[in-house]
PDB file of C-alpha atoms in Angstrom:
ATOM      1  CA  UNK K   1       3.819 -24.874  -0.972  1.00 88.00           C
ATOM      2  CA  UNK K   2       5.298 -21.787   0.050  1.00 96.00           C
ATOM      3  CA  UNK K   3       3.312 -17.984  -1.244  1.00 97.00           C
ATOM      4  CA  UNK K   4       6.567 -15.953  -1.024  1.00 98.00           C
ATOM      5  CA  UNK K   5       7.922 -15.396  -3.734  1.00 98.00           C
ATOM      6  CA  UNK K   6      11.375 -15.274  -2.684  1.00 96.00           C
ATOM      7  CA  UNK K   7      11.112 -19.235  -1.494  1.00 98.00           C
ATOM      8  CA  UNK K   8      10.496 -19.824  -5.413  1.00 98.00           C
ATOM      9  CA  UNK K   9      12.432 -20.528  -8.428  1.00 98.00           C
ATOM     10  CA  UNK K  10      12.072 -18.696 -11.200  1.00 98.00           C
ATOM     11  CA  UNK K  11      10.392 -21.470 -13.514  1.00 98.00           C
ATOM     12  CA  UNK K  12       7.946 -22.607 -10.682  1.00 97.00           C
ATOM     13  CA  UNK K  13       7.369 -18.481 -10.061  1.00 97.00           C
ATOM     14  CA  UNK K  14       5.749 -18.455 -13.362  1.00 97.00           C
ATOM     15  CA  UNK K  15       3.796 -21.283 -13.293  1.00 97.00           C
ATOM     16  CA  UNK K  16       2.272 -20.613 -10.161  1.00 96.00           C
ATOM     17  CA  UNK K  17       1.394 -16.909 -11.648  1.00 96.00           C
ATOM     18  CA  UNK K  18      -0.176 -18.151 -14.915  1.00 95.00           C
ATOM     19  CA  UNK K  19      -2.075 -20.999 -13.565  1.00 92.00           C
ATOM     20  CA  UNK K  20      -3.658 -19.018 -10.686  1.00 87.00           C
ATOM     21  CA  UNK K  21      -5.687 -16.266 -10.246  1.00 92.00           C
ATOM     22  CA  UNK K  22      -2.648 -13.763 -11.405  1.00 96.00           C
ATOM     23  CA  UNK K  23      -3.168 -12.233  -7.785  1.00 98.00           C
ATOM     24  CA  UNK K  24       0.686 -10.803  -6.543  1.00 98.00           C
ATOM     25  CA  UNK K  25       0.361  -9.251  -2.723  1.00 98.00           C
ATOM     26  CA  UNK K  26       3.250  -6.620  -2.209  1.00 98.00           C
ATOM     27  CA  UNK K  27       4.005  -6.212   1.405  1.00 98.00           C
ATOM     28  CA  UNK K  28       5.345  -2.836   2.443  1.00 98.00           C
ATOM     29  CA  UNK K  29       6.984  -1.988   5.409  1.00 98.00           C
ATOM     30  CA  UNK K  30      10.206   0.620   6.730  1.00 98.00           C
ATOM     31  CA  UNK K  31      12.529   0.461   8.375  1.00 98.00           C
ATOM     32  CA  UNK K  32      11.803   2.654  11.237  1.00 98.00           C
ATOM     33  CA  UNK K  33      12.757   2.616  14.713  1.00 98.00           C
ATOM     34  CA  UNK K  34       9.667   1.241  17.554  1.00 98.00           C
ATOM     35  CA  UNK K  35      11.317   2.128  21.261  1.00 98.00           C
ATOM     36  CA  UNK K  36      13.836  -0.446  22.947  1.00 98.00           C
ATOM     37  CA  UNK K  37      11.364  -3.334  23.226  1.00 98.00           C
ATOM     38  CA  UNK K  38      10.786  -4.107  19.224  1.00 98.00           C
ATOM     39  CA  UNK K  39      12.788  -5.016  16.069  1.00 98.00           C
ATOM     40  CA  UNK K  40      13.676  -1.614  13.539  1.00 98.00           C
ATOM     41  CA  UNK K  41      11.762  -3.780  10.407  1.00 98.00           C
ATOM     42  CA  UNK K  42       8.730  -4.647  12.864  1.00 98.00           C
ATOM     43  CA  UNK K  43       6.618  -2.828  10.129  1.00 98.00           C
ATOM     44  CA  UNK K  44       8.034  -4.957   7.081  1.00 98.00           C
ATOM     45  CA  UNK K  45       7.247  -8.591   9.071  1.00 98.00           C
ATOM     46  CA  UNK K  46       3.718  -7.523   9.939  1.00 98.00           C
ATOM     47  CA  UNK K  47       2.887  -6.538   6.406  1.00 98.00           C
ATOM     48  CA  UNK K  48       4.659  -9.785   5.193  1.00 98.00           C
ATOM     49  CA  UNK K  49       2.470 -12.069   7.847  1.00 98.00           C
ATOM     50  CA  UNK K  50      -0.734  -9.605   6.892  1.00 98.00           C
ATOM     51  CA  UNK K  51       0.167 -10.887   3.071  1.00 98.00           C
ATOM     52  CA  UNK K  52       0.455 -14.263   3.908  1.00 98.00           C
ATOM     53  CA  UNK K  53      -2.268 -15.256   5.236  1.00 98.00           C
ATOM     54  CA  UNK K  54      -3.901 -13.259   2.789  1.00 98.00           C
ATOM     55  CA  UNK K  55      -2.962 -15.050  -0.095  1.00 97.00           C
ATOM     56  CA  UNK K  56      -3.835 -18.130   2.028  1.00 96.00           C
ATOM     57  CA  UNK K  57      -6.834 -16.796   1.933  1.00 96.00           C
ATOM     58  CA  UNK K  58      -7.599 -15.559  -1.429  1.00 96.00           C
ATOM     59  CA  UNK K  59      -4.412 -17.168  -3.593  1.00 94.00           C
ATOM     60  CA  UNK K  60      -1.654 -15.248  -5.103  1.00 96.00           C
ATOM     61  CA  UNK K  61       1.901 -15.019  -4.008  1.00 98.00           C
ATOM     62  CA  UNK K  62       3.351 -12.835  -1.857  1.00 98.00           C
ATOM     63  CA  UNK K  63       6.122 -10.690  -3.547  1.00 98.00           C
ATOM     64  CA  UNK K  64       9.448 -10.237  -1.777  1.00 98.00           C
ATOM     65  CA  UNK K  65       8.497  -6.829   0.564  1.00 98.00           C
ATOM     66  CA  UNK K  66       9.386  -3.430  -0.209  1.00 98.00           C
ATOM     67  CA  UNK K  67      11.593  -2.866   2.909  1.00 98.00           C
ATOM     68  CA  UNK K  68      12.092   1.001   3.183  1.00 98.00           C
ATOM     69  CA  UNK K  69       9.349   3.207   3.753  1.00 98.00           C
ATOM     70  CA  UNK K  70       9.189   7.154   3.365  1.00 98.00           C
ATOM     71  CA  UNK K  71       9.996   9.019   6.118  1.00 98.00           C
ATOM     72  CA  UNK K  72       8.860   8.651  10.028  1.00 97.00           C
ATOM     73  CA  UNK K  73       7.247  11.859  10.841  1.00 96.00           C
ATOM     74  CA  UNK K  74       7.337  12.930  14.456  1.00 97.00           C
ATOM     75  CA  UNK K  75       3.498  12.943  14.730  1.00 95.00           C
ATOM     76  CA  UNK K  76       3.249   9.401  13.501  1.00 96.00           C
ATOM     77  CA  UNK K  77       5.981   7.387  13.616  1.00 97.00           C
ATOM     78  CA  UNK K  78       8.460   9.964  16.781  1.00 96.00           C
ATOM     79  CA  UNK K  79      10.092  11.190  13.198  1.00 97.00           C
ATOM     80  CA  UNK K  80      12.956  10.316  11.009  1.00 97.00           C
ATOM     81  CA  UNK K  81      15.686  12.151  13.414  1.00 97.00           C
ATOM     82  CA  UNK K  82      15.579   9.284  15.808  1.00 97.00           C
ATOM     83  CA  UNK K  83      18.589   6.841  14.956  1.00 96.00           C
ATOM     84  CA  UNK K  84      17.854   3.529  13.440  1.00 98.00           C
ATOM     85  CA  UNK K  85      14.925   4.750  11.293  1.00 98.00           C
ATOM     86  CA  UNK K  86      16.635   4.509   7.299  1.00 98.00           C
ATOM     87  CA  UNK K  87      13.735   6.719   4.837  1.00 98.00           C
ATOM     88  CA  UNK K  88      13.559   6.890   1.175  1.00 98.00           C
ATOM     89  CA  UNK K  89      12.410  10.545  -0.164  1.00 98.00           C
ATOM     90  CA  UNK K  90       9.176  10.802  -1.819  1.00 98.00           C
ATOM     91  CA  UNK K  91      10.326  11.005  -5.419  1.00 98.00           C
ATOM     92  CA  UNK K  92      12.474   7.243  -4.472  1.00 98.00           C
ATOM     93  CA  UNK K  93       9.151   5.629  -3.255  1.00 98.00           C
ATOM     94  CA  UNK K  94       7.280   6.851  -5.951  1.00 98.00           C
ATOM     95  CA  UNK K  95       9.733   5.350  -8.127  1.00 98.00           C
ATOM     96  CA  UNK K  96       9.752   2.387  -6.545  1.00 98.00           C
ATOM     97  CA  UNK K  97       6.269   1.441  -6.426  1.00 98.00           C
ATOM     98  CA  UNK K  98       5.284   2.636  -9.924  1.00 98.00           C
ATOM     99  CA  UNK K  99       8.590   0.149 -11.336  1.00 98.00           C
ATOM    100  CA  UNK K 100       7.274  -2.389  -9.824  1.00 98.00           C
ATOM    101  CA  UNK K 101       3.911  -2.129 -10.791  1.00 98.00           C
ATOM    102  CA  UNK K 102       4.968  -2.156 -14.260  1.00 97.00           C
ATOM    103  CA  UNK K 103       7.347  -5.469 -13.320  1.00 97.00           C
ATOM    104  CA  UNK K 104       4.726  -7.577 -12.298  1.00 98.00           C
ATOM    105  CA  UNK K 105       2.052  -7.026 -15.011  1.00 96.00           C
ATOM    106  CA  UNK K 106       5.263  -7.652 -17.100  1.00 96.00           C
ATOM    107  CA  UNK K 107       5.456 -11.314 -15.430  1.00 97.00           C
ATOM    108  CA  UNK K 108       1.404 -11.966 -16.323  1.00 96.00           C
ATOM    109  CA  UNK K 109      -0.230 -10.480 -12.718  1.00 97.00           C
ATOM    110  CA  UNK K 110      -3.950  -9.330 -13.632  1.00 96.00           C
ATOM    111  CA  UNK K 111      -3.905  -8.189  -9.614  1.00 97.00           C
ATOM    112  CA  UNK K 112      -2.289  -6.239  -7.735  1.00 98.00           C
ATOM    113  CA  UNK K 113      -2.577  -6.093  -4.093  1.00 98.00           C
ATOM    114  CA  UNK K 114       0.186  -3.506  -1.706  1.00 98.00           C
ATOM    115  CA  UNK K 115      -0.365  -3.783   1.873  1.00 98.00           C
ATOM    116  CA  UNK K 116       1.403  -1.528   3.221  1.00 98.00           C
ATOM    117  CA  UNK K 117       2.231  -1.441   7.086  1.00 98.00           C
ATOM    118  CA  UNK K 118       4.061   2.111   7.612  1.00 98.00           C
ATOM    119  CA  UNK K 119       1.531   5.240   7.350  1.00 97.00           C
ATOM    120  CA  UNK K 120       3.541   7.816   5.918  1.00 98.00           C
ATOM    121  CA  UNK K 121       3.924   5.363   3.109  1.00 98.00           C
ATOM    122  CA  UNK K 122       0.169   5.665   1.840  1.00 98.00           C
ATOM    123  CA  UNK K 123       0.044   8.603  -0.253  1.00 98.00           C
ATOM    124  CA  UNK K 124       3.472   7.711  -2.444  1.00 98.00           C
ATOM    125  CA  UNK K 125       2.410   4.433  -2.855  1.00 98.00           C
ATOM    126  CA  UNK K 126      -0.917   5.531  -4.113  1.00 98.00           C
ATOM    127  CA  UNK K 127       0.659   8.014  -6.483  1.00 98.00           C
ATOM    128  CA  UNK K 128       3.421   5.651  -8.145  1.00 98.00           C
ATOM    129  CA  UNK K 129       0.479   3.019  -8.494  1.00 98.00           C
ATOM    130  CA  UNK K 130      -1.922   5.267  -9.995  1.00 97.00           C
ATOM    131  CA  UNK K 131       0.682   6.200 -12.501  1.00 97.00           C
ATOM    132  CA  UNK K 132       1.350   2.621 -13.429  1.00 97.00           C
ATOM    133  CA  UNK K 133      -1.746   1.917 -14.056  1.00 96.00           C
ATOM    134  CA  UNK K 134      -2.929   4.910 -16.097  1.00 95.00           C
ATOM    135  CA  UNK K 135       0.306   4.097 -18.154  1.00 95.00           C
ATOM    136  CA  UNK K 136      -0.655   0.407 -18.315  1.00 94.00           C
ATOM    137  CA  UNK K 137      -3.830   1.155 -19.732  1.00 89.00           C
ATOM    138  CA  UNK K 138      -3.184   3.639 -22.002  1.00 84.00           C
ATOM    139  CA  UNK K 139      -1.080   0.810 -23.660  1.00 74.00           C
ATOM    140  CA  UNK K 140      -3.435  -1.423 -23.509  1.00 65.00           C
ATOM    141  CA  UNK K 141      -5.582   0.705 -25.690  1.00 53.00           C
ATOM    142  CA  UNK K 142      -3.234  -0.103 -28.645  1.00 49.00           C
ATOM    143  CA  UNK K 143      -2.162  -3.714 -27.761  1.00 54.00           C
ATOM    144  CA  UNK K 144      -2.602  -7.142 -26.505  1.00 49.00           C
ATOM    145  CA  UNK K 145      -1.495  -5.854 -23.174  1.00 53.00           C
ATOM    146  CA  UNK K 146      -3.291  -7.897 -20.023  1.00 60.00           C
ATOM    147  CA  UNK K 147      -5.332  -5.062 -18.287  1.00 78.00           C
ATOM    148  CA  UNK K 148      -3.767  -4.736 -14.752  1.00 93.00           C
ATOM    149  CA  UNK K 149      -5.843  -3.718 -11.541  1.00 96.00           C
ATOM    150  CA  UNK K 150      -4.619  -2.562  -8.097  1.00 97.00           C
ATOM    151  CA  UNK K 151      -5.490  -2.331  -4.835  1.00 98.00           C
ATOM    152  CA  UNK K 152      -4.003  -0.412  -2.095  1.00 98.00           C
ATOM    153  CA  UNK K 153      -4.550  -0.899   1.908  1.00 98.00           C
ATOM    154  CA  UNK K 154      -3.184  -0.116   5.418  1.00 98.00           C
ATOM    155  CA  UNK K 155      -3.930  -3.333   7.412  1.00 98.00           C
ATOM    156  CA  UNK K 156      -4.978  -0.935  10.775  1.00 97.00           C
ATOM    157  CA  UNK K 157      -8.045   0.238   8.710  1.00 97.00           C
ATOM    158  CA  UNK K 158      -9.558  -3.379   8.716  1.00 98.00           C
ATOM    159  CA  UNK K 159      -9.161  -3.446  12.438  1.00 98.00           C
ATOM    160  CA  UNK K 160     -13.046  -3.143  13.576  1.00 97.00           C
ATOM    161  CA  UNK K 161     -14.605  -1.363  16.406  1.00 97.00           C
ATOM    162  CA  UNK K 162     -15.368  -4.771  18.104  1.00 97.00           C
ATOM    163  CA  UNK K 163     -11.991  -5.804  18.208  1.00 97.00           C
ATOM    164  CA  UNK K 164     -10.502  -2.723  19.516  1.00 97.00           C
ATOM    165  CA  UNK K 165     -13.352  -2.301  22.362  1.00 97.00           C
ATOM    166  CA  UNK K 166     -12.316  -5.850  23.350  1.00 97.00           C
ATOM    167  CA  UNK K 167      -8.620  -5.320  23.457  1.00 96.00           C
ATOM    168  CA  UNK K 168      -8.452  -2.033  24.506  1.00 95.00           C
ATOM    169  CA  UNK K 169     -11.172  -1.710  27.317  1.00 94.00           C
ATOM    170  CA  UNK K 170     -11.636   1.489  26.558  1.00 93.00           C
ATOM    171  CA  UNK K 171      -8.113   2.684  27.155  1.00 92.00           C
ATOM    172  CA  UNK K 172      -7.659   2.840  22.798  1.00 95.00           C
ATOM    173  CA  UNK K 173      -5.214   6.133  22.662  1.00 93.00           C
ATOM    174  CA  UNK K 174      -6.448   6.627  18.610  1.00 92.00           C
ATOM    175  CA  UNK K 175      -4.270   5.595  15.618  1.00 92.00           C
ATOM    176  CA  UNK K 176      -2.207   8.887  15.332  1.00 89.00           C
ATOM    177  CA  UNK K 177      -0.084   7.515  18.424  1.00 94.00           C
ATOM    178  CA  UNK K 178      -0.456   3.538  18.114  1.00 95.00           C
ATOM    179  CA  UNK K 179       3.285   3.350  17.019  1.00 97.00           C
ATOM    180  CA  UNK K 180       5.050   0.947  18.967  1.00 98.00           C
ATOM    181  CA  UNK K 181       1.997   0.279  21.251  1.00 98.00           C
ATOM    182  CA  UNK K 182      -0.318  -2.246  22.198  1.00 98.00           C
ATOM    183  CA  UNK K 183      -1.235  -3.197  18.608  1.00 98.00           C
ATOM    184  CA  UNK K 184       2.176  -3.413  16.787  1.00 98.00           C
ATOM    185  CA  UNK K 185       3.519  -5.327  20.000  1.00 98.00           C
ATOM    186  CA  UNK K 186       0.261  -7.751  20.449  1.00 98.00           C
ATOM    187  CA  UNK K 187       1.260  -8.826  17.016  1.00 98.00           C
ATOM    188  CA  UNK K 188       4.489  -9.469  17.041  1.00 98.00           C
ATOM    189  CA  UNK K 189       4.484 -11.197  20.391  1.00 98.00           C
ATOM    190  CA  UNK K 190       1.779 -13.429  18.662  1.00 98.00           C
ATOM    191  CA  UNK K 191       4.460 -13.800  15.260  1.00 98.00           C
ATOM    192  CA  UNK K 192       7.619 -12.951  16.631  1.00 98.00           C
ATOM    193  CA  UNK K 193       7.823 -13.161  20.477  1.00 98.00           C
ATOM    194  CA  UNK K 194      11.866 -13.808  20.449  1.00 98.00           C
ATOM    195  CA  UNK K 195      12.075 -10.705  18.865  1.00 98.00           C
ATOM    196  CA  UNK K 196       9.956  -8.599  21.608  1.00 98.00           C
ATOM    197  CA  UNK K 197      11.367  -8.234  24.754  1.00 98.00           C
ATOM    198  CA  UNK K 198       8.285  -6.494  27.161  1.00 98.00           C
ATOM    199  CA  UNK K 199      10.892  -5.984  30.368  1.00 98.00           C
ATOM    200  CA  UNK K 200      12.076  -3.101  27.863  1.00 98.00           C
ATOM    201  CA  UNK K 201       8.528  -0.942  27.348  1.00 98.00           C
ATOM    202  CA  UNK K 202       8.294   2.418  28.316  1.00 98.00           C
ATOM    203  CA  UNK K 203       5.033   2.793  29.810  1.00 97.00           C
ATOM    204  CA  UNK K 204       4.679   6.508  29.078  1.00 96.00           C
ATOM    205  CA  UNK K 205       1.614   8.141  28.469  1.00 94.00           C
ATOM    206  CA  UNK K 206       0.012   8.687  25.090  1.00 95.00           C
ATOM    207  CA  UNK K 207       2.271  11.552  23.405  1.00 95.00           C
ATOM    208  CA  UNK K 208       0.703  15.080  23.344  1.00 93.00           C
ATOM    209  CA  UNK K 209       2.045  16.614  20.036  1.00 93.00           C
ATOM    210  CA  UNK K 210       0.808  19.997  18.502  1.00 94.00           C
ATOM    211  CA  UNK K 211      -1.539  19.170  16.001  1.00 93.00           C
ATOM    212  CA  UNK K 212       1.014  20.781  13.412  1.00 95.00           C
ATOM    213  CA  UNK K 213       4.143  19.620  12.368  1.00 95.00           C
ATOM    214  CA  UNK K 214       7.591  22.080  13.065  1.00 93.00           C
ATOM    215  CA  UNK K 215      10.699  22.012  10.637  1.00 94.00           C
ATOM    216  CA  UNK K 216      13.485  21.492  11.833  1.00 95.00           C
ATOM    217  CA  UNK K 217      12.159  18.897  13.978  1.00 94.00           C
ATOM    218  CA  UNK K 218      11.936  19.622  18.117  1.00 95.00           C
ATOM    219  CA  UNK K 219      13.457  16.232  19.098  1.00 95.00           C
ATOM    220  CA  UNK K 220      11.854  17.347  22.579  1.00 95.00           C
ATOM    221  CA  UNK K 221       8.587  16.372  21.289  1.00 94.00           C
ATOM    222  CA  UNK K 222       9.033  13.189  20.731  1.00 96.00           C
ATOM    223  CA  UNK K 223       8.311  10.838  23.858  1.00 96.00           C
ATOM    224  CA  UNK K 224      11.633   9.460  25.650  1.00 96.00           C
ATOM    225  CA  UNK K 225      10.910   5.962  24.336  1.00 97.00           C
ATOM    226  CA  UNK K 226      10.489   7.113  20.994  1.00 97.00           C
ATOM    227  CA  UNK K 227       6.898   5.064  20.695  1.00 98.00           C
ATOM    228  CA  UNK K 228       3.816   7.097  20.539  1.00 97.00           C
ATOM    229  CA  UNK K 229       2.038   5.022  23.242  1.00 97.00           C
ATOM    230  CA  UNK K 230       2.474   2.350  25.952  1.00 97.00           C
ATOM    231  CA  UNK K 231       2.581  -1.058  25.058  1.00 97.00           C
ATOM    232  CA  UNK K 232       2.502  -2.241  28.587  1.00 97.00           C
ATOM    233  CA  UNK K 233      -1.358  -3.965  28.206  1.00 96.00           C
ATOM    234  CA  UNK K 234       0.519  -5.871  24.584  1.00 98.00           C
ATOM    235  CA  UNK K 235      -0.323  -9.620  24.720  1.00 98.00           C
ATOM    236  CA  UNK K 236      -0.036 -12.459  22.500  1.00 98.00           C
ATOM    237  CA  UNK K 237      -3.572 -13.053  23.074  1.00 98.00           C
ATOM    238  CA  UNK K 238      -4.207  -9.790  21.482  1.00 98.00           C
ATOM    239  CA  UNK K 239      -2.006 -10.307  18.442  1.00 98.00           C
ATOM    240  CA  UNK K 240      -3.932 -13.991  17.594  1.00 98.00           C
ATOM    241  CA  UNK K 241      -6.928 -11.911  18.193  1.00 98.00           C
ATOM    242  CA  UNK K 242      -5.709  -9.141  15.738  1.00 98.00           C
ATOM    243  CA  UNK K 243      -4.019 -11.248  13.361  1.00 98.00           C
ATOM    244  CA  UNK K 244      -7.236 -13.370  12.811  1.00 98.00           C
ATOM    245  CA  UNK K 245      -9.946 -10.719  12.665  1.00 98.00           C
ATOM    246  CA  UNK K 246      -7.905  -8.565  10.353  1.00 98.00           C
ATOM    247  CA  UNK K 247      -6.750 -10.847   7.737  1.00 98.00           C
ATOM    248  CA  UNK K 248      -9.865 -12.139   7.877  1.00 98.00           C
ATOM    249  CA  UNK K 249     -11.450  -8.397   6.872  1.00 98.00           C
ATOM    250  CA  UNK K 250      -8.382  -8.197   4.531  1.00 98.00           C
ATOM    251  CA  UNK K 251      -9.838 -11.272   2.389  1.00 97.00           C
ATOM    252  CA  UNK K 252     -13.137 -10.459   2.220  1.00 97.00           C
ATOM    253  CA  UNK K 253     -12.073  -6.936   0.805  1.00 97.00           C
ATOM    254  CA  UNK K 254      -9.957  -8.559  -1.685  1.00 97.00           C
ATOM    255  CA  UNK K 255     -12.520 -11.177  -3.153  1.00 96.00           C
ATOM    256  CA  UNK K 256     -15.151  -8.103  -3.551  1.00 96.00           C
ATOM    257  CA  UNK K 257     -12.939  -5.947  -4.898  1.00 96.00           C
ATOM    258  CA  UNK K 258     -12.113  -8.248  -7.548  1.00 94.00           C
ATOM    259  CA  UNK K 259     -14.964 -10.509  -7.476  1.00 88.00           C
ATOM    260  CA  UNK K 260     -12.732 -14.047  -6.426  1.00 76.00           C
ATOM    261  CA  UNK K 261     -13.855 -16.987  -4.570  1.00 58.00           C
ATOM    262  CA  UNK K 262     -12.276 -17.929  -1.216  1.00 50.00           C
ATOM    263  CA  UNK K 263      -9.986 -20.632  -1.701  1.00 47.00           C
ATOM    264  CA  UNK K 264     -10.211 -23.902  -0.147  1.00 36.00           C
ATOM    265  CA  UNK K 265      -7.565 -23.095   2.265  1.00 35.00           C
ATOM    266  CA  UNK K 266      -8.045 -22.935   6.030  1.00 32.00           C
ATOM    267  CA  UNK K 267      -6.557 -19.619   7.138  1.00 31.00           C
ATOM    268  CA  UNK K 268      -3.287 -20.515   9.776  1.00 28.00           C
ATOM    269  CA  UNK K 269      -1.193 -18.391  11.320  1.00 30.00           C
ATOM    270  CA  UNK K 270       1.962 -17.397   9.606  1.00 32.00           C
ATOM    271  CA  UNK K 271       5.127 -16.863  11.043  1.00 32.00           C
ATOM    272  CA  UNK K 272       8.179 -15.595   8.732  1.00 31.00           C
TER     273      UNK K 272
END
């Protein structure tokens, strides 16, 4: 059966919530351009697989993604002046993440889990969340209210040293400029290869940006191809390699954070 929750009716929704381990995975993603050679929502389908397979892993259902992200800054993400890249403000994606929050523990969900796949999302995700929950439990003080928990990650961070010395070679340019580079393409030309088209990658070197940020932005600063580094060494060799070693980082976080046993379910890739 399918863990998206937007494959579901609303009746089988619920039951699947109540009878499982109340575990709901929020993907979150942007929509941000990634250079000429990948999709503008490459952020929100890696998230989505990332959840997936998680809750493969673990159980739970994925929730239908949070598609905008806050904005692309030029030191991260070539910045939100480049066209195609659509940003919520802070205040919006604050708002967005402490509603739902709130929504799901109104549905029955005991977990929480946001993977989020843009960076500049972290901190406004973390701050609508935290408010959630603080409200949640101040209810719960004075009622029958389920106690909610959350838990917040950026997939990259369960990427381990191993892995990145074996696809990398030594050539790894650091995570402040892997935007649009070997990693993001690796793993979409493992999940989504029609949508990648490698005759179109800049191979540029790394981007050398002050290690401030200026306002209004310089669009000089920002490479030509709008990605942060080269993808030209991406493979879908890379991306299986990736896509396996992280998830599988992803649910072992999971069950020790909230103490659940693997599931019976052999992890497979997922395409969506």
């Amino acid at each position: 059966m399918s863990v998206f929750m937007e494959d579901l009716d609303a009746f089988t929704y619920r039951e699947r919530l109540a009878s499982g381990n109340r575990l709901v995975i929020v993907p979150v993603g942007s929509v941000e351009q990634h250079g000429p050679h990948l999709p503008l929502t490459t952020d929100v389908m890696l998230a989505r697989a990332m959840s997936a397979r998680l809750a493969e892993a673990v159980g739970g259902l994925v929730a239908a993604p949070i598609l905008y992200g806050y904005k692309s800054q030029q030191r991260s993400g070539g910045g939100n002046h480049l066209g195609g890249t659509t940003s919520l403000d802070a205040t919006t994606m604050i708002s967005i993440a402490r509603t739902l929050t709130h929504e799901f523990a109104r549905h029955g969900a005991e977990r929480l889990v946001f993977v989020n796949g843009h960076f500049e999302n972290y901190q406004f995700l973390y701050e609508g969340v935290e408010l959630a929950t603080a409200e949640l439990s101040f209810r719960g003080r004075s009622s029958t209210s389920q106690r909610l928990e959350a838990m917040l990650l950026s997939y990259w961070d369960f990427v381990d040293q191993g892995t990145i010395d074996e696809i990398y070679e030594g050539s790894f340019p650091g995570w402040d400029v892997e935007h649009g580079g070997v990693l993001e393409t690796s793993l979409m030309l493992h999940l989504h290869p029609e949508l990648v088209d490698l005759s179109r990658v800049m191979d540029l070197p790394p981007a050398d940006l002050p290690r401030y940020d200026l306002l209004p932005v310089r669009s000089e600063l920002t490479p030509a191809s709008g990605c942060l580094s080269s993808a030209a060494r991406a493979s879908e060799g890379a991306g299986q390699l990736l896509m396996e070693r992280t998830t599988a980082a992803l649910a072992q976080a999971v069950e020790e954070a909230f103490a659940l046993e693997r599931n019976n379910v052999a992890l497979i890739a997922t395409s969506s």
